[in-house]
Amino acid sequence: MTLGGAALLVAGALTAEAASSGSGAAAAGPARAVSLSKPATYTGRAFDTCTAPTLAQMKAWKTASPYGGAAVYIGGKNRGCAQPQLTPDWVKSVSAVGWKLIPLYVGAQPPCKSGSNPERMTAATAASLGATDGADAGAKASALAMRPGSPVYLDMEGFDTTNTSCKDTVLTYTRAWNKALHAKGYRTGYYGFASSSAAAVAAVSPGTDMPDALWYAAYDDTESTTTGYPFGTKWAGHRRGHQYAVNKKETYGGVTLTVDRDAWDSMVAVVAK
């Protein structure tokens, strides 16, 4: 996924899971100062595209495609695509016809990442930027009629994890982002590459303000969140997404989109009626 380059669409069976303090899922997650409502999870096929499709396109794909949901870029200074469709009315309308939404936020990027980004963290600014961006992510989700208890997935692009200073800076930012978003009553997800940015958070013990769910990129053409999963038992229990192929042109119902393909078994937004 390039920055701002994917919106996730998913299909499968919608379930709701209790997140009481005595449940195994809650015990595995990070400690929080707030009580979150139970999450909605969704399992099935998925795809990404940069700009959220129009309502007419979404309706066409809902009827003709094997997909059933959409992850949308709700904010972040590094969001690379315009989102003219993305309004509370659009969110409610696509949800009403059956799509499930996964919010994605393109926050500050690693200091050792190549390229130019409008917002890049440093060791000195990681904690404050993470707190500010996490609070902003919660505010953006709320403004789009995505209720507390919904997840927001932080897009962290690949970087050199052998650079200890860079990795520690990313973890500092991620912890602060997670804590700020939890304080708003939202769950936290994390998009990253299995070989780098996802591996960085996977190496940290659970319960230390790490993400509630992991969406990992590994381009193996395997539509699964279990086969070839590189992180053992971590993020089990409907908390995984897998981006397994990129830049595929698909046409359904007369609508053609260039997409990335994902397998999804994780949390989705709870949308206000």
Short mmCIF file of C-alpha atoms in Angstrom, two decimals:
data_model
loop_
_atom_site.label_atom_id
_atom_site.label_comp_id
_atom_site.label_asym_id
_atom_site.label_seq_id
_atom_site.Cartn_x
_atom_site.Cartn_y
_atom_site.Cartn_z
CA MET A 1 0.00 0.00 0.00
CA THR A 2 1.38 3.39 -0.90
CA LEU A 3 0.47 6.31 1.34
CA GLY A 4 -3.21 7.04 0.87
CA GLY A 5 -3.38 4.21 -1.65
CA ALA A 6 -5.96 1.70 -0.41
CA ALA A 7 -9.54 1.47 0.77
CA LEU A 8 -10.52 -1.93 2.07
CA LEU A 9 -13.67 -3.77 1.02
CA VAL A 10 -14.69 -6.93 2.84
CA ALA A 11 -17.30 -9.68 2.68
CA GLY A 12 -18.36 -12.40 5.08
CA ALA A 13 -20.30 -12.98 8.26
CA LEU A 14 -20.81 -10.08 10.65
CA THR A 15 -20.47 -10.91 14.32
CA ALA A 16 -20.43 -8.99 17.59
CA GLU A 17 -18.12 -9.96 20.42
CA ALA A 18 -18.31 -8.93 24.05
CA ALA A 19 -15.20 -7.16 25.29
CA SER A 20 -15.78 -7.65 29.00
CA SER A 21 -12.75 -7.56 31.25
CA GLY A 22 -13.02 -11.27 31.88
CA SER A 23 -12.92 -12.35 28.22
CA GLY A 24 -9.80 -13.78 26.61
CA ALA A 25 -9.83 -11.13 23.87
CA ALA A 26 -9.98 -8.29 26.37
CA ALA A 27 -7.23 -9.81 28.49
CA ALA A 28 -4.93 -9.99 25.45
CA GLY A 29 -5.43 -6.35 24.52
CA PRO A 30 -3.76 -3.25 25.92
CA ALA A 31 -4.89 -1.72 29.20
CA ARG A 32 -7.31 1.18 28.83
CA ALA A 33 -8.61 3.95 31.05
CA VAL A 34 -12.02 3.79 29.36
CA SER A 35 -14.59 1.05 28.85
CA LEU A 36 -15.28 0.29 25.19
CA SER A 37 -18.54 -1.05 23.81
CA LYS A 38 -18.46 -4.46 22.16
CA PRO A 39 -16.82 -4.54 18.71
CA ALA A 40 -18.33 -5.58 15.40
CA THR A 41 -16.16 -7.99 13.40
CA TYR A 42 -16.31 -9.05 9.78
CA THR A 43 -14.76 -12.03 8.02
CA GLY A 44 -14.23 -12.55 4.30
CA ARG A 45 -12.83 -11.19 1.05
CA ALA A 46 -11.45 -7.68 0.85
CA PHE A 47 -10.02 -5.09 -1.50
CA ASP A 48 -8.34 -1.67 -1.34
CA THR A 49 -8.66 1.37 -3.58
CA CYS A 50 -7.31 4.87 -3.07
CA THR A 51 -10.40 7.12 -3.24
CA ALA A 52 -13.70 5.96 -1.80
CA PRO A 53 -15.99 5.01 -4.72
CA THR A 54 -19.24 6.83 -5.39
CA LEU A 55 -22.47 5.56 -3.86
CA ALA A 56 -23.59 4.35 -7.30
CA GLN A 57 -20.36 2.39 -7.73
CA MET A 58 -20.70 0.91 -4.26
CA LYS A 59 -24.25 -0.19 -5.02
CA ALA A 60 -23.14 -1.82 -8.28
CA TRP A 61 -20.34 -3.73 -6.55
CA LYS A 62 -22.60 -4.73 -3.67
CA THR A 63 -24.93 -6.42 -6.16
CA ALA A 64 -22.38 -7.99 -8.51
CA SER A 65 -19.07 -8.47 -6.68
CA PRO A 66 -17.94 -11.03 -4.10
CA TYR A 67 -16.94 -8.19 -1.77
CA GLY A 68 -19.02 -6.66 0.95
CA GLY A 69 -17.39 -3.74 2.77
CA ALA A 70 -15.05 -0.76 2.48
CA ALA A 71 -12.10 0.62 4.39
CA VAL A 72 -11.86 4.36 3.91
CA TYR A 73 -9.13 6.91 4.52
CA ILE A 74 -10.68 9.13 7.16
CA GLY A 75 -7.71 11.44 7.77
CA GLY A 76 -4.06 12.04 8.54
CA LYS A 77 -1.72 14.67 7.10
CA ASN A 78 -0.14 12.02 4.87
CA ARG A 79 -3.41 10.92 3.31
CA GLY A 80 -2.60 10.99 -0.40
CA CYS A 81 -5.99 10.83 -2.11
CA ALA A 82 -8.87 13.25 -2.31
CA GLN A 83 -12.07 11.90 -0.75
CA PRO A 84 -14.97 13.82 -2.31
CA GLN A 85 -17.46 11.04 -1.44
CA LEU A 86 -16.49 10.72 2.19
CA THR A 87 -19.26 12.37 4.20
CA PRO A 88 -21.48 11.18 7.07
CA ASP A 89 -24.33 10.69 4.57
CA TRP A 90 -22.12 8.51 2.34
CA VAL A 91 -21.01 6.44 5.33
CA LYS A 92 -24.61 5.89 6.41
CA SER A 93 -25.83 5.19 2.86
CA VAL A 94 -23.20 2.58 1.98
CA SER A 95 -23.71 0.95 5.37
CA ALA A 96 -27.45 0.84 4.78
CA VAL A 97 -26.98 -1.19 1.58
CA GLY A 98 -24.81 -3.70 3.42
CA TRP A 99 -21.20 -2.55 3.21
CA LYS A 100 -19.00 -2.75 6.32
CA LEU A 101 -16.47 0.04 6.79
CA ILE A 102 -12.86 -0.06 8.02
CA PRO A 103 -11.48 3.40 8.89
CA LEU A 104 -7.84 4.04 7.98
CA TYR A 105 -5.68 6.97 9.15
CA VAL A 106 -2.37 7.94 7.52
CA GLY A 107 -0.40 9.40 10.40
CA ALA A 108 3.19 10.56 10.76
CA GLN A 109 5.74 8.33 9.03
CA PRO A 110 9.10 6.98 10.28
CA PRO A 111 12.11 9.30 10.34
CA CYS A 112 14.20 6.74 8.43
CA LYS A 113 11.65 6.17 5.66
CA SER A 114 12.75 7.36 2.23
CA GLY A 115 10.63 9.84 0.29
CA SER A 116 8.83 13.01 1.25
CA ASN A 117 5.83 13.12 3.58
CA PRO A 118 4.00 16.18 4.92
CA GLU A 119 4.24 14.76 8.44
CA ARG A 120 7.29 12.83 9.62
CA MET A 121 7.99 11.95 13.25
CA THR A 122 11.29 12.40 15.06
CA ALA A 123 12.49 11.00 18.37
CA ALA A 124 11.70 14.36 19.97
CA THR A 125 8.20 14.72 18.50
CA ALA A 126 6.95 11.11 18.34
CA ALA A 127 5.01 11.14 21.62
CA SER A 128 3.33 14.50 21.08
CA LEU A 129 2.54 13.81 17.42
CA GLY A 130 1.11 10.42 18.30
CA ALA A 131 -1.15 11.91 20.95
CA THR A 132 -2.34 14.69 18.63
CA ASP A 133 -2.91 12.36 15.68
CA GLY A 134 -4.67 9.74 17.80
CA ALA A 135 -7.09 12.32 19.13
CA ASP A 136 -7.62 13.61 15.59
CA ALA A 137 -8.33 10.09 14.34
CA GLY A 138 -11.07 9.69 16.93
CA ALA A 139 -12.54 13.07 16.05
CA LYS A 140 -12.50 12.26 12.32
CA ALA A 141 -14.23 8.91 12.90
CA SER A 142 -16.89 10.53 15.07
CA ALA A 143 -17.52 13.25 12.47
CA LEU A 144 -18.16 10.52 9.88
CA ALA A 145 -20.84 8.83 12.02
CA MET A 146 -18.51 6.02 13.11
CA ARG A 147 -19.37 5.44 16.73
CA PRO A 148 -17.05 4.81 19.69
CA GLY A 149 -16.12 1.13 19.81
CA SER A 150 -15.18 1.29 16.13
CA PRO A 151 -11.56 0.65 15.16
CA VAL A 152 -9.30 3.08 13.35
CA TYR A 153 -6.31 1.52 11.56
CA LEU A 154 -3.02 3.43 11.57
CA ASP A 155 -1.18 3.22 8.21
CA MET A 156 2.53 2.81 8.94
CA GLU A 157 4.58 2.26 5.80
CA GLY A 158 7.69 0.09 5.65
CA PHE A 159 11.00 1.16 7.17
CA ASP A 160 14.38 -0.25 8.20
CA THR A 161 13.68 -2.07 11.46
CA THR A 162 17.39 -2.73 11.98
CA ASN A 163 17.66 1.01 12.70
CA THR A 164 16.95 0.82 16.43
CA SER A 165 16.45 4.54 16.91
CA CYS A 166 13.95 4.67 14.06
CA LYS A 167 12.07 1.62 15.35
CA ASP A 168 11.89 3.01 18.88
CA THR A 169 10.55 6.30 17.52
CA VAL A 170 7.81 4.48 15.59
CA LEU A 171 6.85 2.49 18.70
CA THR A 172 6.71 5.66 20.81
CA TYR A 173 4.43 7.30 18.26
CA THR A 174 2.25 4.19 17.95
CA ARG A 175 1.80 3.87 21.73
CA ALA A 176 0.82 7.52 22.04
CA TRP A 177 -1.58 7.24 19.08
CA ASN A 178 -3.20 4.15 20.56
CA LYS A 179 -3.58 5.68 24.02
CA ALA A 180 -5.15 8.86 22.64
CA LEU A 181 -7.58 6.92 20.46
CA HIS A 182 -8.54 4.60 23.31
CA ALA A 183 -9.23 7.66 25.43
CA LYS A 184 -11.79 8.70 22.80
CA GLY A 185 -13.48 5.30 23.15
CA TYR A 186 -12.20 3.84 19.86
CA ARG A 187 -10.25 0.66 19.21
CA THR A 188 -6.90 0.74 17.46
CA GLY A 189 -5.69 -1.15 14.41
CA TYR A 190 -2.38 -1.01 12.58
CA TYR A 191 -1.48 -1.51 8.91
CA GLY A 192 2.12 -2.46 8.18
CA PHE A 193 4.39 -4.72 6.16
CA ALA A 194 4.99 -8.18 7.57
CA SER A 195 8.72 -7.79 6.96
CA SER A 196 9.10 -4.40 8.64
CA SER A 197 6.50 -2.08 10.15
CA ALA A 198 4.13 -4.87 11.22
CA ALA A 199 7.05 -6.92 12.53
CA ALA A 200 8.08 -3.98 14.71
CA VAL A 201 4.82 -3.98 16.68
CA ALA A 202 4.59 -7.78 16.65
CA ALA A 203 7.90 -7.98 18.51
CA VAL A 204 6.44 -6.01 21.43
CA SER A 205 4.63 -7.78 24.24
CA PRO A 206 0.81 -7.44 24.21
CA GLY A 207 -0.73 -5.28 26.90
CA THR A 208 1.75 -2.44 26.35
CA ASP A 209 -0.40 -0.07 24.31
CA MET A 210 0.09 -2.04 21.13
CA PRO A 211 -2.73 -2.17 18.51
CA ASP A 212 -5.93 -4.10 19.14
CA ALA A 213 -5.85 -5.49 15.57
CA LEU A 214 -3.22 -6.02 12.87
CA TRP A 215 -3.60 -5.56 9.10
CA TYR A 216 -0.40 -6.89 7.54
CA ALA A 217 0.92 -6.73 3.98
CA ALA A 218 2.55 -9.91 2.62
CA TYR A 219 2.21 -10.34 -1.14
CA ASP A 220 1.95 -14.12 -1.32
CA ASP A 221 -1.36 -14.39 -3.25
CA THR A 222 -2.82 -16.33 -0.32
CA GLU A 223 -6.31 -15.27 0.67
CA SER A 224 -5.99 -16.14 4.33
CA THR A 225 -5.26 -14.58 7.72
CA THR A 226 -3.94 -17.89 9.08
CA THR A 227 -2.02 -19.70 6.30
CA GLY A 228 1.48 -18.27 6.31
CA TYR A 229 0.64 -15.87 9.14
CA PRO A 230 4.08 -14.77 10.42
CA PHE A 231 3.32 -13.77 14.01
CA GLY A 232 2.31 -16.96 15.80
CA THR A 233 -0.82 -16.63 17.94
CA LYS A 234 -0.76 -12.85 18.19
CA TRP A 235 -3.95 -10.99 17.22
CA ALA A 236 -6.04 -14.15 17.17
CA GLY A 237 -9.80 -13.92 17.63
CA HIS A 238 -11.04 -11.80 14.69
CA ARG A 239 -8.24 -9.22 14.85
CA ARG A 240 -6.32 -9.80 11.58
CA GLY A 241 -6.35 -8.48 8.03
CA HIS A 242 -3.99 -9.60 5.25
CA GLN A 243 -3.20 -7.59 2.11
CA TYR A 244 -1.98 -10.30 -0.27
CA ALA A 245 -2.00 -8.80 -3.81
CA VAL A 246 -1.83 -5.29 -5.27
CA ASN A 247 -2.91 -3.30 -8.34
CA LYS A 248 -5.51 -5.70 -9.76
CA LYS A 249 -8.12 -4.35 -12.19
CA GLU A 250 -11.58 -5.81 -11.55
CA THR A 251 -14.98 -5.09 -13.10
CA TYR A 252 -18.37 -5.83 -11.53
CA GLY A 253 -21.73 -4.42 -12.48
CA GLY A 254 -20.14 -2.35 -15.22
CA VAL A 255 -17.82 -0.60 -12.71
CA THR A 256 -14.04 -1.06 -13.01
CA LEU A 257 -11.69 -0.35 -10.11
CA THR A 258 -7.99 -1.00 -9.67
CA VAL A 259 -7.66 -2.63 -6.29
CA ASP A 260 -5.44 -4.39 -3.82
CA ARG A 261 -6.80 -7.69 -2.49
CA ASP A 262 -7.13 -8.61 1.15
CA ALA A 263 -8.39 -11.35 3.40
CA TRP A 264 -10.20 -9.90 6.40
CA ASP A 265 -11.09 -11.30 9.82
CA SER A 266 -11.17 -8.30 12.10
CA MET A 267 -13.07 -5.35 13.49
CA VAL A 268 -15.16 -2.93 11.44
CA ALA A 269 -16.86 0.38 12.16
CA VAL A 270 -20.08 0.67 14.11
CA VAL A 271 -22.04 3.21 12.07
CA ALA A 272 -24.71 5.47 13.52
CA LYS A 273 -28.16 5.08 12.01
#
